Amino acid sequence: MDLLLDTASELFAELGYEATTTNAIAERAEVSIGSLYRYFPDKQAILKALAARHLEQLRGLYARVFTDDVVYLPLPVLLDRLVDPFLELHLGRPDYAHILLGASVSADIAAAGSVAEDEIQERLTHLFLRVAPRLSKARARLVATVCKGTVKALIAMASEVNDRKHRAKIVAETKQMMLLYFQSVLRR
Amino acid sequence: MDLLLDTASELFAELGYEATTTNAIAERAEVSIGSLYRYFPDKQAILKALAARHLEQLRGLYARVFTDDVVYLPLPVLLDRLVDPFLELHLGRPDYAHILLGASVSADIAAAGSVAEDEIQERLTHLFLRVAPRLSKARARLVATVCKGTVKALIAMASEVNDRKHRAKIVAETKQMMLLYFQSVLRR
DNA sequence: AGATAACACGAGTAAACGCTCATCTCGCAG
DNA sequence: CTGCGAGATGAGCGTTTACTCGTGTTATCT
């Protein structure tokens, strides 16, 4: 079953959800279609299972990233803590983007995805409130929104670039922009 | 023919490219499928024509945005000039995202899209070099990359939010971040 | 060894979809 | 009024694809 999920993940990344046939998944996994349909009621179920697996990984990441001590880290280090793990996760799993795109197929998956995003947003908001207690809740939420969006953009930019050195430069530059922004938020 | 393109644009925005059937396009446009296929050799041709139309609009935008005088504008005004038109264009055309996604279907479209992005990148690089002549070419390109990515992220964020006031706040906050970044780039 | 249950198999099915083409419509010239 | 041609029409064709089911294979227990 995990084998099927891994194979589906590969094919979704290569061809996208729609263009991937269930027969192709079964064939590459060296399993008959009959067996595939013993474990998954239909094609969407595979997508849902993959989405669930990713969600689990994301939640695991939250637990590691949003620990209590990060509040006391210097700002640049805090940034690394917030950005690098998510970047690595997404660069290592090229199918994730396709799963999110495939989400428009099923309302369930889209809902789960946006719940995950809201969780990040909420955690970031709390983090900012602890780092900068003078911030209003509304402002902290706004900063969290922009932060989340910028990291998303960074992930997109980094995914498009294959050269490691160039990628590192883009990452560093974006972090620099975020650092300046955070500093100005704290100063007020 | 324009009627067909507009209808296709609507349906792609609602359902996505794959899920939209040619019959559905013809039906909603109140045209027979036979007639549709008189004007477009196949389904992809519709997508390509739409992509071409968007590209044309984008190029028109370049001409209006990247004029010679922008170099002498104050930074915050320059930012508005660079961000607002693109934001408006994308908010007003909800199918654009789907066209870009559908681009993975055809290498041609993907190529055209990345050419358009390279053009923006090039124009931004030149702009930054004129505004800040002390910048190295490599650095200007890097700044352009980050700028482009951030505007993309802003478009994505803004598209997800329906409340006008909330959207305006997100836009203002992101511009603030970019402003701080540009100031620090100029200062060095 | 034989019986039984659990699972794997893949040819086949029904539905959907992109696309074609024989037919029809209609405006116009002679 | 007739004949003609450009263009519109939609039933239907061929193909693809998600999914089923009758058969074959293996594992387990008595």
GROMACS .gro file of C-alpha atoms (C1' of nucleotides) in nm:
model
  436
    1MET     CA    1   0.000   0.000   0.000
    2ASP     CA    2   0.289   0.233   0.081
    3LEU     CA    3   0.452   0.113  -0.238
    4LEU     CA    4   0.143   0.217  -0.432
    5LEU     CA    5   0.139   0.556  -0.265
    6ASP     CA    6   0.507   0.614  -0.341
    7THR     CA    7   0.456   0.517  -0.704
    8ALA     CA    8   0.150   0.737  -0.736
    9SER     CA    9   0.345   1.020  -0.580
   10GLU     CA   10   0.617   0.979  -0.844
   11LEU     CA   11   0.375   0.971  -1.134
   12PHE     CA   12   0.169   1.264  -1.008
   13ALA     CA   13   0.492   1.464  -0.987
   14GLU     CA   14   0.587   1.365  -1.342
   15LEU     CA   15   0.254   1.391  -1.522
   16GLY     CA   16   0.008   1.556  -1.285
   17TYR     CA   17  -0.298   1.397  -1.131
   18GLU     CA   18  -0.533   1.395  -1.431
   19ALA     CA   19  -0.278   1.261  -1.679
   20THR     CA   20  -0.177   0.976  -1.449
   21THR     CA   21  -0.385   0.663  -1.511
   22THR     CA   22  -0.456   0.411  -1.239
   23ASN     CA   23  -0.326   0.142  -1.471
   24ALA     CA   24   0.005   0.327  -1.500
   25ILE     CA   25   0.036   0.343  -1.122
   26ALA     CA   26  -0.033  -0.028  -1.087
   27GLU     CA   27   0.204  -0.115  -1.369
   28ARG     CA   28   0.498   0.085  -1.236
   29ALA     CA   29   0.440  -0.049  -0.888
   30GLU     CA   30   0.441  -0.398  -1.044
   31VAL     CA   31   0.100  -0.470  -0.900
   32SER     CA   32  -0.220  -0.557  -1.083
   33ILE     CA   33  -0.498  -0.298  -1.112
   34GLY     CA   34  -0.721  -0.542  -0.932
   35SER     CA   35  -0.493  -0.527  -0.631
   36LEU     CA   36  -0.476  -0.148  -0.648
   37TYR     CA   37  -0.853  -0.133  -0.627
   38ARG     CA   38  -0.851  -0.371  -0.332
   39TYR     CA   39  -0.668  -0.107  -0.129
   40PHE     CA   40  -0.816   0.211  -0.271
   41PRO     CA   41  -1.186   0.248  -0.355
   42ASP     CA   42  -1.112   0.490  -0.639
   43LYS     CA   43  -0.850   0.719  -0.791
   44GLN     CA   44  -0.934   1.013  -0.567
   45ALA     CA   45  -0.875   0.796  -0.260
   46ILE     CA   46  -0.511   0.768  -0.366
   47LEU     CA   47  -0.484   1.144  -0.391
   48LYS     CA   48  -0.653   1.182  -0.053
   49ALA     CA   49  -0.422   0.929   0.109
   50LEU     CA   50  -0.121   1.114  -0.032
   51ALA     CA   51  -0.257   1.444   0.090
   52ALA     CA   52  -0.312   1.294   0.435
   53ARG     CA   53   0.045   1.166   0.440
   54HIS     CA   54   0.179   1.509   0.350
   55LEU     CA   55  -0.037   1.670   0.610
   56GLU     CA   56   0.107   1.435   0.869
   57GLN     CA   57   0.460   1.529   0.765
   58LEU     CA   58   0.371   1.895   0.784
   59ARG     CA   59   0.230   1.854   1.133
   60GLY     CA   60   0.545   1.673   1.237
   61LEU     CA   61   0.738   1.971   1.107
   62TYR     CA   62   0.527   2.212   1.311
   63ALA     CA   63   0.611   2.023   1.625
   64ARG     CA   64   0.982   2.046   1.551
   65VAL     CA   65   0.981   2.406   1.430
   66PHE     CA   66   0.745   2.581   1.665
   67THR     CA   67   0.905   2.492   1.996
   68ASP     CA   68   0.893   2.725   2.294
   69ASP     CA   69   1.260   2.820   2.284
   70VAL     CA   70   1.252   2.976   1.935
   71VAL     CA   71   1.118   3.295   2.092
   72TYR     CA   72   1.457   3.363   2.248
   73LEU     CA   73   1.662   3.302   1.932
   74PRO     CA   74   1.823   3.595   1.752
   75LEU     CA   75   1.610   3.707   1.458
   76PRO     CA   76   1.831   3.571   1.175
   77VAL     CA   77   1.848   3.231   1.342
   78LEU     CA   78   1.474   3.235   1.402
   79LEU     CA   79   1.426   3.301   1.031
   80ASP     CA   80   1.640   3.002   0.939
   81ARG     CA   81   1.434   2.789   1.175
   82LEU     CA   82   1.111   2.906   1.017
   83VAL     CA   83   1.217   2.885   0.654
   84ASP     CA   84   1.468   2.604   0.600
   85PRO     CA   85   1.263   2.303   0.713
   86PHE     CA   86   0.966   2.396   0.495
   87LEU     CA   87   1.192   2.467   0.200
   88GLU     CA   88   1.364   2.131   0.237
   89LEU     CA   89   1.035   1.946   0.272
   90HIS     CA   90   0.899   2.092  -0.048
   91LEU     CA   91   1.218   2.058  -0.250
   92GLY     CA   92   1.239   1.694  -0.149
   93ARG     CA   93   0.880   1.618  -0.250
   94PRO     CA   94   0.810   1.744  -0.598
   95ASP     CA   95   0.465   1.587  -0.601
   96TYR     CA   96   0.340   1.814  -0.326
   97ALA     CA   97   0.260   2.096  -0.568
   98HIS     CA   98   0.065   1.856  -0.788
   99ILE     CA   99  -0.130   1.729  -0.490
  100LEU     CA  100  -0.229   2.083  -0.406
  101LEU     CA  101  -0.329   2.142  -0.767
  102GLY     CA  102  -0.524   1.818  -0.771
  103ALA     CA  103  -0.698   1.952  -0.464
  104SER     CA  104  -0.932   2.144  -0.690
  105VAL     CA  105  -1.068   1.802  -0.790
  106SER     CA  106  -1.189   1.726  -0.441
  107ALA     CA  107  -1.337   1.971  -0.193
  108ASP     CA  108  -1.218   1.749   0.095
  109ILE     CA  109  -0.853   1.782   0.005
  110ALA     CA  110  -0.878   2.154  -0.057
  111ALA     CA  111  -1.043   2.193   0.283
  112ALA     CA  112  -0.773   1.986   0.454
  113GLY     CA  113  -0.506   2.192   0.283
  114SER     CA  114  -0.653   2.519   0.394
  115VAL     CA  115  -0.691   2.386   0.748
  116ALA     CA  116  -0.319   2.312   0.742
  117GLU     CA  117  -0.248   2.664   0.622
  118ASP     CA  118  -0.466   2.812   0.892
  119GLU     CA  119  -0.272   2.611   1.148
  120ILE     CA  120   0.056   2.757   1.026
  121GLN     CA  121  -0.098   3.101   1.026
  122GLU     CA  122  -0.220   3.055   1.383
  123ARG     CA  123   0.115   2.929   1.507
  124LEU     CA  124   0.300   3.209   1.335
  125THR     CA  125   0.064   3.464   1.484
  126HIS     CA  126   0.125   3.329   1.833
  127LEU     CA  127   0.497   3.326   1.771
  128PHE     CA  128   0.499   3.689   1.662
  129LEU     CA  129   0.287   3.787   1.959
  130ARG     CA  130   0.537   3.628   2.193
  131VAL     CA  131   0.841   3.777   2.020
  132ALA     CA  132   0.680   4.119   1.999
  133PRO     CA  133   0.420   4.151   2.275
  134ARG     CA  134   0.340   4.509   2.175
  135LEU     CA  135   0.184   4.392   1.847
  136SER     CA  136  -0.192   4.391   1.823
  137LYS     CA  137  -0.347   4.057   1.742
  138ALA     CA  138  -0.471   4.183   1.407
  139ARG     CA  139  -0.129   4.315   1.315
  140ALA     CA  140   0.040   3.991   1.418
  141ARG     CA  141  -0.201   3.799   1.196
  142LEU     CA  142  -0.123   4.029   0.906
  143VAL     CA  143   0.250   3.983   0.955
  144ALA     CA  144   0.194   3.608   0.969
  145THR     CA  145   0.000   3.620   0.642
  146VAL     CA  146   0.277   3.807   0.466
  147CYS     CA  147   0.540   3.579   0.615
  148LYS     CA  148   0.358   3.267   0.504
  149GLY     CA  149   0.304   3.408   0.156
  150THR     CA  150   0.667   3.506   0.120
  151VAL     CA  151   0.790   3.162   0.222
  152LYS     CA  152   0.550   3.010  -0.029
  153ALA     CA  153   0.693   3.238  -0.295
  154LEU     CA  154   1.043   3.138  -0.193
  155ILE     CA  155   0.952   2.772  -0.225
  156ALA     CA  156   0.816   2.837  -0.573
  157MET     CA  157   1.126   3.032  -0.675
  158ALA     CA  158   1.362   2.773  -0.532
  159SER     CA  159   1.177   2.488  -0.704
  160GLU     CA  160   1.226   2.649  -1.043
  161VAL     CA  161   1.602   2.682  -1.001
  162ASN     CA  162   1.821   2.376  -1.040
  163ASP     CA  163   2.161   2.527  -0.975
  164ARG     CA  164   2.238   2.486  -0.606
  165LYS     CA  165   2.448   2.799  -0.572
  166HIS     CA  166   2.198   3.019  -0.747
  167ARG     CA  167   1.923   2.875  -0.530
  168ALA     CA  168   2.121   2.949  -0.217
  169LYS     CA  169   2.160   3.310  -0.326
  170ILE     CA  170   1.788   3.351  -0.384
  171VAL     CA  171   1.715   3.198  -0.046
  172ALA     CA  172   1.963   3.425   0.128
  173GLU     CA  173   1.832   3.734  -0.047
  174THR     CA  174   1.469   3.657   0.038
  175LYS     CA  175   1.562   3.590   0.398
  176GLN     CA  176   1.737   3.926   0.403
  177MET     CA  177   1.418   4.093   0.287
  178MET     CA  178   1.217   3.915   0.555
  179LEU     CA  179   1.475   4.006   0.818
  180LEU     CA  180   1.451   4.375   0.735
  181TYR     CA  181   1.074   4.348   0.750
  182PHE     CA  182   1.073   4.172   1.088
  183GLN     CA  183   1.316   4.425   1.231
  184SER     CA  184   1.089   4.710   1.130
  185VAL     CA  185   0.787   4.530   1.275
  186LEU     CA  186   0.966   4.483   1.606
  187ARG     CA  187   1.092   4.839   1.619
  188ARG     CA  188   0.745   4.988   1.626
  189MET     CA  189  -1.419   3.313  -3.221
  190ASP     CA  190  -1.371   3.568  -2.946
  191LEU     CA  191  -1.699   3.448  -2.799
  192LEU     CA  192  -1.560   3.095  -2.788
  193LEU     CA  193  -1.239   3.214  -2.623
  194ASP     CA  194  -1.431   3.411  -2.360
  195THR     CA  195  -1.651   3.112  -2.285
  196ALA     CA  196  -1.353   2.878  -2.266
  197SER     CA  197  -1.183   3.126  -2.035
  198GLU     CA  198  -1.484   3.120  -1.803
  199LEU     CA  199  -1.505   2.743  -1.794
  200PHE     CA  200  -1.132   2.692  -1.746
  201ALA     CA  201  -1.152   2.929  -1.448
  202GLU     CA  202  -1.446   2.736  -1.303
  203LEU     CA  203  -1.343   2.378  -1.366
  204GLY     CA  204  -0.983   2.380  -1.483
  205TYR     CA  205  -0.855   2.282  -1.826
  206GLU     CA  206  -0.883   1.903  -1.805
  207ALA     CA  207  -1.230   1.900  -1.654
  208THR     CA  208  -1.368   2.135  -1.917
  209THR     CA  209  -1.507   1.947  -2.218
  210THR     CA  210  -1.508   2.094  -2.565
  211ASN     CA  211  -1.878   2.014  -2.584
  212ALA     CA  212  -1.938   2.221  -2.272
  213ILE     CA  213  -1.756   2.517  -2.424
  214ALA     CA  214  -1.959   2.494  -2.744
  215GLU     CA  215  -2.284   2.452  -2.555
  216ARG     CA  216  -2.234   2.750  -2.325
  217ALA     CA  217  -2.126   2.964  -2.618
  218GLU     CA  218  -2.445   2.846  -2.798
  219VAL     CA  219  -2.242   2.718  -3.088
  220SER     CA  220  -2.225   2.364  -3.221
  221ILE     CA  221  -1.913   2.155  -3.160
  222GLY     CA  222  -1.871   2.132  -3.533
  223SER     CA  223  -1.835   2.507  -3.553
  224LEU     CA  224  -1.592   2.511  -3.262
  225TYR     CA  225  -1.371   2.270  -3.451
  226ARG     CA  226  -1.392   2.486  -3.762
  227TYR     CA  227  -1.206   2.760  -3.573
  228PHE     CA  228  -0.976   2.556  -3.353
  229PRO     CA  229  -0.802   2.241  -3.473
  230ASP     CA  230  -0.814   2.084  -3.126
  231LYS     CA  231  -0.868   2.152  -2.757
  232GLN     CA  232  -0.510   2.257  -2.692
  233ALA     CA  233  -0.538   2.522  -2.964
  234ILE     CA  234  -0.802   2.695  -2.751
  235LEU     CA  235  -0.567   2.696  -2.455
  236LYS     CA  236  -0.285   2.825  -2.672
  237ALA     CA  237  -0.501   3.103  -2.815
  238LEU     CA  238  -0.600   3.206  -2.463
  239ALA     CA  239  -0.240   3.199  -2.351
  240ALA     CA  240  -0.143   3.413  -2.650
  241ARG     CA  241  -0.415   3.663  -2.564
  242HIS     CA  242  -0.291   3.687  -2.206
  243LEU     CA  243   0.063   3.727  -2.324
  244GLU     CA  244  -0.045   4.015  -2.544
  245GLN     CA  245  -0.215   4.183  -2.249
  246LEU     CA  246   0.095   4.132  -2.038
  247ARG     CA  247   0.316   4.287  -2.306
  248GLY     CA  248   0.079   4.582  -2.326
  249LEU     CA  249   0.121   4.619  -1.953
  250TYR     CA  250   0.499   4.620  -1.982
  251ALA     CA  251   0.482   4.906  -2.226
  252ARG     CA  252   0.270   5.109  -1.987
  253VAL     CA  253   0.459   5.018  -1.669
  254PHE     CA  254   0.821   5.024  -1.774
  255THR     CA  255   0.844   5.375  -1.914
  256ASP     CA  256   1.161   5.581  -1.895
  257ASP     CA  257   1.029   5.827  -1.636
  258VAL     CA  258   0.968   5.567  -1.362
  259VAL     CA  259   1.337   5.589  -1.275
  260TYR     CA  260   1.285   5.936  -1.128
  261LEU     CA  261   0.977   5.848  -0.921
  262PRO     CA  262   1.005   5.827  -0.541
  263LEU     CA  263   1.047   5.467  -0.428
  264PRO     CA  264   0.696   5.417  -0.280
  265VAL     CA  265   0.535   5.550  -0.598
  266LEU     CA  266   0.762   5.334  -0.810
  267LEU     CA  267   0.647   5.034  -0.610
  268ASP     CA  268   0.282   5.116  -0.675
  269ARG     CA  269   0.359   5.145  -1.044
  270LEU     CA  270   0.529   4.807  -1.047
  271VAL     CA  271   0.278   4.618  -0.837
  272ASP     CA  272  -0.073   4.754  -0.887
  273PRO     CA  273  -0.120   4.695  -1.261
  274PHE     CA  274  -0.011   4.333  -1.240
  275LEU     CA  275  -0.226   4.275  -0.936
  276GLU     CA  276  -0.530   4.420  -1.109
  277LEU     CA  277  -0.471   4.221  -1.424
  278HIS     CA  278  -0.458   3.894  -1.236
  279LEU     CA  279  -0.748   3.968  -1.004
  280GLY     CA  280  -0.963   4.055  -1.303
  281ARG     CA  281  -0.878   3.735  -1.491
  282PRO     CA  282  -0.933   3.434  -1.268
  283ASP     CA  283  -0.862   3.194  -1.553
  284TYR     CA  284  -0.502   3.306  -1.584
  285ALA     CA  285  -0.386   3.076  -1.307
  286HIS     CA  286  -0.559   2.782  -1.474
  287ILE     CA  287  -0.396   2.864  -1.805
  288LEU     CA  288  -0.057   2.857  -1.639
  289LEU     CA  289  -0.142   2.525  -1.475
  290GLY     CA  290  -0.268   2.389  -1.805
  291ALA     CA  291   0.069   2.491  -1.941
  292SER     CA  292   0.211   2.164  -1.815
  293VAL     CA  293  -0.006   2.003  -2.084
  294SER     CA  294   0.179   2.173  -2.366
  295ALA     CA  295   0.548   2.252  -2.383
  296ASP     CA  296   0.475   2.543  -2.618
  297ILE     CA  297   0.264   2.728  -2.366
  298ALA     CA  298   0.504   2.663  -2.083
  299ALA     CA  299   0.785   2.798  -2.299
  300ALA     CA  300   0.586   3.109  -2.393
  301GLY     CA  301   0.505   3.166  -2.028
  302SER     CA  302   0.865   3.141  -1.919
  303VAL     CA  303   0.969   3.374  -2.201
  304ALA     CA  304   0.722   3.627  -2.065
  305GLU     CA  305   0.869   3.585  -1.718
  306ASP     CA  306   1.220   3.629  -1.850
  307GLU     CA  307   1.110   3.949  -2.017
  308ILE     CA  308   0.979   4.086  -1.689
  309GLN     CA  309   1.297   3.978  -1.519
  310GLU     CA  310   1.507   4.152  -1.782
  311ARG     CA  311   1.309   4.475  -1.765
  312LEU     CA  312   1.321   4.476  -1.386
  313THR     CA  313   1.694   4.418  -1.392
  314HIS     CA  314   1.745   4.714  -1.625
  315LEU     CA  315   1.519   4.926  -1.410
  316PHE     CA  316   1.713   4.848  -1.095
  317LEU     CA  317   2.041   4.915  -1.272
  318ARG     CA  318   1.919   5.259  -1.370
  319VAL     CA  319   1.776   5.341  -1.029
  320ALA     CA  320   2.085   5.214  -0.852
  321PRO     CA  321   2.382   5.234  -1.090
  322ARG     CA  322   2.619   5.104  -0.824
  323LEU     CA  323   2.455   4.760  -0.831
  324SER     CA  324   2.640   4.483  -1.010
  325LYS     CA  325   2.447   4.320  -1.290
  326ALA     CA  326   2.431   3.990  -1.104
  327ARG     CA  327   2.298   4.159  -0.793
  328ALA     CA  328   2.037   4.353  -0.992
  329ARG     CA  329   1.919   4.027  -1.145
  330LEU     CA  330   1.893   3.869  -0.804
  331VAL     CA  331   1.691   4.162  -0.673
  332ALA     CA  332   1.467   4.136  -0.978
  333THR     CA  333   1.412   3.767  -0.912
  334VAL     CA  334   1.311   3.828  -0.554
  335CYS     CA  335   1.091   4.120  -0.657
  336LYS     CA  336   0.912   3.916  -0.921
  337GLY     CA  337   0.864   3.626  -0.681
  338THR     CA  338   0.726   3.850  -0.411
  339VAL     CA  339   0.475   4.011  -0.647
  340LYS     CA  340   0.369   3.665  -0.757
  341ALA     CA  341   0.317   3.569  -0.394
  342LEU     CA  342   0.119   3.885  -0.340
  343ILE     CA  343  -0.104   3.801  -0.634
  344ALA     CA  344  -0.162   3.455  -0.489
  345MET     CA  345  -0.239   3.595  -0.144
  346ALA     CA  346  -0.469   3.862  -0.281
  347SER     CA  347  -0.658   3.611  -0.497
  348GLU     CA  348  -0.740   3.400  -0.194
  349VAL     CA  349  -0.893   3.689  -0.002
  350ASN     CA  350  -1.238   3.815  -0.096
  351ASP     CA  351  -1.276   4.095   0.154
  352ARG     CA  352  -1.161   4.416  -0.014
  353LYS     CA  353  -1.036   4.584   0.303
  354HIS     CA  354  -0.841   4.284   0.418
  355ARG     CA  355  -0.690   4.250   0.074
  356ALA     CA  356  -0.585   4.614   0.077
  357LYS     CA  357  -0.409   4.560   0.409
  358ILE     CA  358  -0.218   4.261   0.279
  359VAL     CA  359  -0.115   4.456  -0.029
  360ALA     CA  360   0.000   4.753   0.178
  361GLU     CA  361   0.195   4.533   0.417
  362THR     CA  362   0.371   4.344   0.141
  363LYS     CA  363   0.459   4.670  -0.033
  364GLN     CA  364   0.600   4.792   0.296
  365MET     CA  365   0.824   4.487   0.311
  366MET     CA  366   0.940   4.544  -0.046
  367LEU     CA  367   1.002   4.911   0.024
  368LEU     CA  368   1.228   4.833   0.317
  369TYR     CA  369   1.411   4.584   0.102
  370PHE     CA  370   1.460   4.828  -0.186
  371GLN     CA  371   1.581   5.098   0.050
  372SER     CA  372   1.844   4.867   0.192
  373VAL     CA  373   1.950   4.764  -0.158
  374LEU     CA  374   1.992   5.128  -0.260
  375ARG     CA  375   2.177   5.222   0.055
  376ARG     CA  376   2.465   4.987  -0.010
  377DA     C1'  377  -0.322  -3.398   0.198
  378DG     C1'  378  -0.719  -3.173   0.156
  379DA     C1'  379  -1.023  -2.794   0.258
  380DT     C1'  380  -1.077  -2.321   0.308
  381DA     C1'  381  -1.003  -1.857   0.314
  382DA     C1'  382  -0.755  -1.458   0.161
  383DC     C1'  383  -0.552  -1.231  -0.181
  384DA     C1'  384  -0.364  -1.136  -0.662
  385DC     C1'  385  -0.461  -1.112  -1.137
  386DG     C1'  386  -0.581  -0.883  -1.587
  387DA     C1'  387  -0.918  -0.922  -1.963
  388DG     C1'  388  -1.326  -0.697  -2.006
  389DT     C1'  389  -1.712  -0.320  -1.940
  390DA     C1'  390  -1.941   0.100  -1.944
  391DA     C1'  391  -1.905   0.572  -1.970
  392DA     C1'  392  -1.687   0.991  -2.111
  393DC     C1'  393  -1.460   1.269  -2.429
  394DG     C1'  394  -1.221   1.459  -2.825
  395DC     C1'  395  -1.316   1.496  -3.274
  396DT     C1'  396  -1.540   1.392  -3.774
  397DC     C1'  397  -1.843   1.413  -4.151
  398DA     C1'  398  -2.272   1.354  -4.392
  399DT     C1'  399  -2.642   1.654  -4.392
  400DC     C1'  400  -2.886   2.071  -4.365
  401DT     C1'  401  -2.947   2.598  -4.387
  402DC     C1'  402  -2.945   3.014  -4.605
  403DG     C1'  403  -2.801   3.417  -4.872
  404DC     C1'  404  -2.709   3.533  -5.329
  405DA     C1'  405  -2.625   3.529  -5.842
  406DG     C1'  406  -2.816   3.426  -6.282
  407DC     C1'  407  -3.737   3.028  -5.923
  408DT     C1'  408  -3.330   2.751  -5.937
  409DG     C1'  409  -2.865   2.619  -5.838
  410DC     C1'  410  -2.463   2.688  -5.577
  411DG     C1'  411  -2.136   2.725  -5.219
  412DA     C1'  412  -1.992   2.871  -4.753
  413DG     C1'  413  -2.071   2.766  -4.326
  414DA     C1'  414  -2.342   2.563  -3.931
  415DT     C1'  415  -2.509   2.134  -3.722
  416DG     C1'  416  -2.507   1.734  -3.399
  417DA     C1'  417  -2.540   1.221  -3.409
  418DG     C1'  418  -2.198   0.915  -3.379
  419DC     C1'  419  -1.712   0.706  -3.410
  420DG     C1'  420  -1.292   0.559  -3.203
  421DT     C1'  421  -1.023   0.583  -2.817
  422DT     C1'  422  -0.913   0.626  -2.357
  423DT     C1'  423  -0.987   0.544  -1.870
  424DA     C1'  424  -1.175   0.433  -1.422
  425DC     C1'  425  -1.326   0.042  -1.239
  426DT     C1'  426  -1.527  -0.490  -1.195
  427DC     C1'  427  -1.536  -0.972  -1.154
  428DG     C1'  428  -1.456  -1.449  -1.256
  429DT     C1'  429  -1.048  -1.716  -1.228
  430DG     C1'  430  -0.599  -1.848  -1.053
  431DT     C1'  431  -0.258  -1.870  -0.674
  432DT     C1'  432  -0.081  -1.898  -0.235
  433DA     C1'  433  -0.101  -1.944   0.285
  434DT     C1'  434  -0.306  -2.161   0.689
  435DC     C1'  435  -0.518  -2.491   0.961
  436DT     C1'  436  -0.697  -2.950   1.061
   0.00000   0.00000   0.00000
